[in-house]
Amino acid sequence: MSNNERLVKQITAKTEDFSRWYVEIVQKAELADYTPMKGMMVIRPYGYAVWENIQRLMDGRIKASGHVNAYFPLFIPESFLKKEAEHVEGFSPEVAWVTIGGKEELEERLAVRPTSEAIIGYMYSKWIKSWRDLPVLYNQWANIVRWEKVTRPFLRTTEFLWQEGHTCHETAEEAQAETLKILAMYKEFCETELAIPVIAGRKTLREKFAGAHMTYAIEALMSDGKALQMGTSHNLGQHFSKAFDIKFEDRNQTLQYVWQTSWGTTTRMIGALIMSHGDDSGLRLPPRVAPTQAVLVPIPAANWKETVLPVARRVEESLRAAGLRVALDAREEFTPGWKFSEYEMRGVPLRIEIGPRDVKNGQAVLVRRDLKTKETVSLEVLSARVPALLEEIQATLLKQATVFLADNIRPAGSYEEFKNILETTRGFIRAAWCGGEVCEDRIKTETMATIRVIPLEEEDRPVEGACICCGAPGQAVALFARSY
RNA sequence: CGGGGAGUGGCGCAGCCUGGCAGCGCGCUUGCCUUGGGAGCAAGAGGUCGACGGUUCAAAUCCGUCCUCCCCGACCA
């Protein structure tokens, strides 16, 4: 649409250069900005407000399932990190170290936490003595530092914010149940709140968390056809409890190591919102996490401050009373048209226009951000219509993303076809895998695609077909994709 | 960490090759006038040209080192 083009002249088209489109939205919608330090960004108030909504909604779920919040130190002694061999091995390339305090060299250097299993494990060993102490269901909201080589706002930054759950259980079965329960909760969260459909599944051993017994993840598909991991849930088995000596006396009076889990979601989810829902005009935020759900734009005329503005203020109040996050933009230095574009860029789900004509007719014009459709609504029913419309917008975003996901999961009958999909449409490729790391590596080297997950729903079914790579009998059906 | 591109008022860029007064558009400030899809006119403000060092009478421009960002690859939420 040529009209559209004109309106969004500042943003690079999504189809023209997806990466550039992404960073432009991040900056122009004022979600985040770069600092002079590599990979370190400022989450600006608008972006942080999205995070606060995510946090609030996620925190509610975490607490509803019996978990409690706590806070552990930012610094972790090197000796702690070293206790779980695979854990250090996996994280050492990206750990930042503190070696000096004030002016004195430290006796033992301190890691800036890349994740908190080590420090939490140490504390758990002090606190847990009996089966009566279990389960321990802790969660922490914290910042994390990982010295990444390639960084991108929200998707991969040196420092990021997250939530990390750390639980201890009496039995392996309980730990496994917890791992899957959280995975299901994450999936439900993404779909309900973020309107992003995800595929829940198991990671291969190559892709699992360093120190975990088994890693599960939810994977989403961004609109450029690349996959993004939206959250992980690990069954840690007894790896850390053995390393940190977290023992309890069980119901039969024998000493046992606890069974643990850990799980996390991060500010990366904001990146996923951008890349799942955004269009050429900018962001499209799902109403449930949008900082502003509806923006009122009064249309000025001769004496609009006496006529239009009071009506707009009353509407604002009534919507706020209905529990909605609304804003009234009565600034005179910008024209309505300018504001329309601005709020589209920032992804505000609904725009409410009130002008002289509307005041005369006792109505308002509602414009949806998702479909850009307009409707005229009587002021009397506005506070009922707006929440309903917001729900429709939430549902539409989820539906569009769900259709996109379904359309972009393709079976590959041969390795040639597999490669061809990656060269053309991208998306997920559903194919059988022999379970061998040799094939996994070869596919990665040759196609840049990795096994994102072995979907849970596939695990109950018998595996049909041969390994897409070597032709040996398939051991699992996996979803492959290039990823962020 | 390898290959490529870039860094000049807030943003987008020209100027660099061939050294000689730092420019343009948008934005910003003030005033008038406008306002239903990024209005118009007028007058203004704003720069150690990414940083450091070198060459030169003279450096945005030439040389070197470093930093940051973007793209494409090896490692990871």
PDB file of N, CA and C (backbone and C1' of nucleotides) in Angstrom, chain B residues 27-40:
ATOM      1  P     G B  27      10.362  18.254  10.631  1.00  0.00           P
ATOM      2  O5'   G B  27      11.091  17.865  11.997  1.00  0.00           O
ATOM      3  C5'   G B  27      10.722  16.701  12.726  1.00  0.00           C
ATOM      4  C4'   G B  27      11.694  16.469  13.864  1.00  0.00           C
ATOM      5  C3'   G B  27      11.744  17.560  14.930  1.00  0.00           C
ATOM      6  O3'   G B  27      10.740  17.389  15.905  1.00  0.00           O
ATOM      7  C1'   G B  27      13.938  17.023  14.246  1.00  0.00           C
ATOM      8  P     C B  28      10.088  18.670  16.616  1.00  0.00           P
ATOM      9  O5'   C B  28      11.328  19.310  17.389  1.00  0.00           O
ATOM     10  C5'   C B  28      11.902  18.653  18.508  1.00  0.00           C
ATOM     11  C4'   C B  28      12.977  19.516  19.105  1.00  0.00           C
ATOM     12  C3'   C B  28      12.555  20.944  19.426  1.00  0.00           C
ATOM     13  O3'   C B  28      11.915  21.028  20.679  1.00  0.00           O
ATOM     14  C1'   C B  28      14.600  20.981  18.252  1.00  0.00           C
ATOM     15  P     U B  29      10.695  22.048  20.896  1.00  0.00           P
ATOM     16  O5'   U B  29      11.441  23.446  20.985  1.00  0.00           O
ATOM     17  C5'   U B  29      12.312  23.728  22.067  1.00  0.00           C
ATOM     18  C4'   U B  29      12.818  25.134  21.942  1.00  0.00           C
ATOM     19  C3'   U B  29      11.741  26.185  21.674  1.00  0.00           C
ATOM     20  O3'   U B  29      11.114  26.594  22.871  1.00  0.00           O
ATOM     21  C1'   U B  29      13.529  26.495  20.171  1.00  0.00           C
ATOM     22  P     U B  30       9.561  26.973  22.832  1.00  0.00           P
ATOM     23  O5'   U B  30       9.574  28.381  22.094  1.00  0.00           O
ATOM     24  C5'   U B  30      10.195  29.511  22.697  1.00  0.00           C
ATOM     25  C4'   U B  30      10.121  30.699  21.777  1.00  0.00           C
ATOM     26  C3'   U B  30       8.756  30.970  21.151  1.00  0.00           C
ATOM     27  O3'   U B  30       7.880  31.638  22.029  1.00  0.00           O
ATOM     28  C1'   U B  30      10.424  31.113  19.484  1.00  0.00           C
ATOM     29  P     G B  31       6.314  31.370  21.894  1.00  0.00           P
ATOM     30  O5'   G B  31       5.927  32.174  20.573  1.00  0.00           O
ATOM     31  C5'   G B  31       6.024  33.597  20.552  1.00  0.00           C
ATOM     32  C4'   G B  31       5.820  34.109  19.149  1.00  0.00           C
ATOM     33  C3'   G B  31       4.520  33.696  18.460  1.00  0.00           C
ATOM     34  O3'   G B  31       3.416  34.452  18.893  1.00  0.00           O
ATOM     35  C1'   G B  31       6.326  33.466  16.953  1.00  0.00           C
ATOM     36  P     C B  32       1.962  33.781  18.912  1.00  0.00           P
ATOM     37  O5'   C B  32       1.555  33.768  17.374  1.00  0.00           O
ATOM     38  C5'   C B  32       1.191  34.976  16.724  1.00  0.00           C
ATOM     39  C4'   C B  32       1.180  34.779  15.228  1.00  0.00           C
ATOM     40  C3'   C B  32       0.097  33.844  14.691  1.00  0.00           C
ATOM     41  O3'   C B  32      -1.171  34.469  14.588  1.00  0.00           O
ATOM     42  C1'   C B  32       2.169  33.328  13.670  1.00  0.00           C
ATOM     43  P     C B  33      -2.479  33.621  14.954  1.00  0.00           P
ATOM     44  O5'   C B  33      -2.586  32.539  13.794  1.00  0.00           O
ATOM     45  C5'   C B  33      -2.825  32.935  12.439  1.00  0.00           C
ATOM     46  C4'   C B  33      -2.489  31.800  11.506  1.00  0.00           C
ATOM     47  C3'   C B  33      -3.362  30.548  11.649  1.00  0.00           C
ATOM     48  O3'   C B  33      -4.584  30.672  10.954  1.00  0.00           O
ATOM     49  C1'   C B  33      -1.083  29.921  11.586  1.00  0.00           C
ATOM     50  P     U B  34      -5.731  29.614  11.246  1.00  0.00           P
ATOM     51  O5'   U B  34      -5.152  28.345  10.499  1.00  0.00           O
ATOM     52  C5'   U B  34      -5.747  27.083  10.681  1.00  0.00           C
ATOM     53  C4'   U B  34      -4.770  26.009  10.293  1.00  0.00           C
ATOM     54  C3'   U B  34      -5.186  24.631  10.773  1.00  0.00           C
ATOM     55  O3'   U B  34      -6.048  24.020   9.836  1.00  0.00           O
ATOM     56  C1'   U B  34      -2.941  25.028  11.384  1.00  0.00           C
ATOM     57  P     U B  35      -7.316  23.233  10.395  1.00  0.00           P
ATOM     58  O5'   U B  35      -6.699  21.864  10.895  1.00  0.00           O
ATOM     59  C5'   U B  35      -5.787  21.130  10.071  1.00  0.00           C
ATOM     60  C4'   U B  35      -5.076  20.099  10.903  1.00  0.00           C
ATOM     61  C3'   U B  35      -6.009  19.048  11.505  1.00  0.00           C
ATOM     62  O3'   U B  35      -5.339  17.808  11.550  1.00  0.00           O
ATOM     63  C1'   U B  35      -4.855  20.161  13.226  1.00  0.00           C
ATOM     64  P     G B  36      -5.418  16.758  10.319  1.00  0.00           P
ATOM     65  O5'   G B  36      -5.820  15.399  11.026  1.00  0.00           O
ATOM     66  C5'   G B  36      -7.094  15.262  11.612  1.00  0.00           C
ATOM     67  C4'   G B  36      -7.688  13.949  11.204  1.00  0.00           C
ATOM     68  C3'   G B  36      -8.114  13.906   9.736  1.00  0.00           C
ATOM     69  O3'   G B  36      -7.838  12.618   9.245  1.00  0.00           O
ATOM     70  C1'   G B  36      -9.986  13.557  11.135  1.00  0.00           C
ATOM     71  P     G B  37      -6.668  12.428   8.199  1.00  0.00           P
ATOM     72  O5'   G B  37      -5.468  12.141   9.237  1.00  0.00           O
ATOM     73  C5'   G B  37      -4.325  13.012   9.278  1.00  0.00           C
ATOM     74  C4'   G B  37      -3.098  12.274   8.799  1.00  0.00           C
ATOM     75  C3'   G B  37      -3.063  11.959   7.303  1.00  0.00           C
ATOM     76  O3'   G B  37      -1.717  11.931   6.867  1.00  0.00           O
ATOM     77  C1'   G B  37      -3.015   9.967   8.508  1.00  0.00           C
ATOM     78  P     G B  38      -0.919  13.372   6.747  1.00  0.00           P
ATOM     79  O5'   G B  38      -0.232  13.438   8.159  1.00  0.00           O
ATOM     80  C5'   G B  38       0.742  12.495   8.540  1.00  0.00           C
ATOM     81  C4'   G B  38       1.609  13.080   9.615  1.00  0.00           C
ATOM     82  C3'   G B  38       2.619  14.115   9.136  1.00  0.00           C
ATOM     83  O3'   G B  38       2.803  14.991  10.224  1.00  0.00           O
ATOM     84  C1'   G B  38       3.752  12.349  10.154  1.00  0.00           C
ATOM     85  P     A B  39       2.302  16.474  10.071  1.00  0.00           P
ATOM     86  O5'   A B  39       2.830  16.917   8.650  1.00  0.00           O
ATOM     87  C5'   A B  39       3.337  18.169   8.424  1.00  0.00           C
ATOM     88  C4'   A B  39       2.408  18.986   7.567  1.00  0.00           C
ATOM     89  C3'   A B  39       2.998  20.322   7.172  1.00  0.00           C
ATOM     90  O3'   A B  39       3.849  20.194   6.055  1.00  0.00           O
ATOM     91  C1'   A B  39       0.806  20.632   7.991  1.00  0.00           C
ATOM     92  P     G B  40       5.197  21.036   6.010  1.00  0.00           P
ATOM     93  O5'   G B  40       4.637  22.527   5.838  1.00  0.00           O
ATOM     94  C5'   G B  40       3.952  22.900   4.657  1.00  0.00           C
ATOM     95  C4'   G B  40       3.535  24.340   4.732  1.00  0.00           C
ATOM     96  C3'   G B  40       4.656  25.322   5.051  1.00  0.00           C
ATOM     97  O3'   G B  40       5.414  25.660   3.916  1.00  0.00           O
ATOM     98  C1'   G B  40       2.780  25.795   6.410  1.00  0.00           C
TER      99        G B  40
END
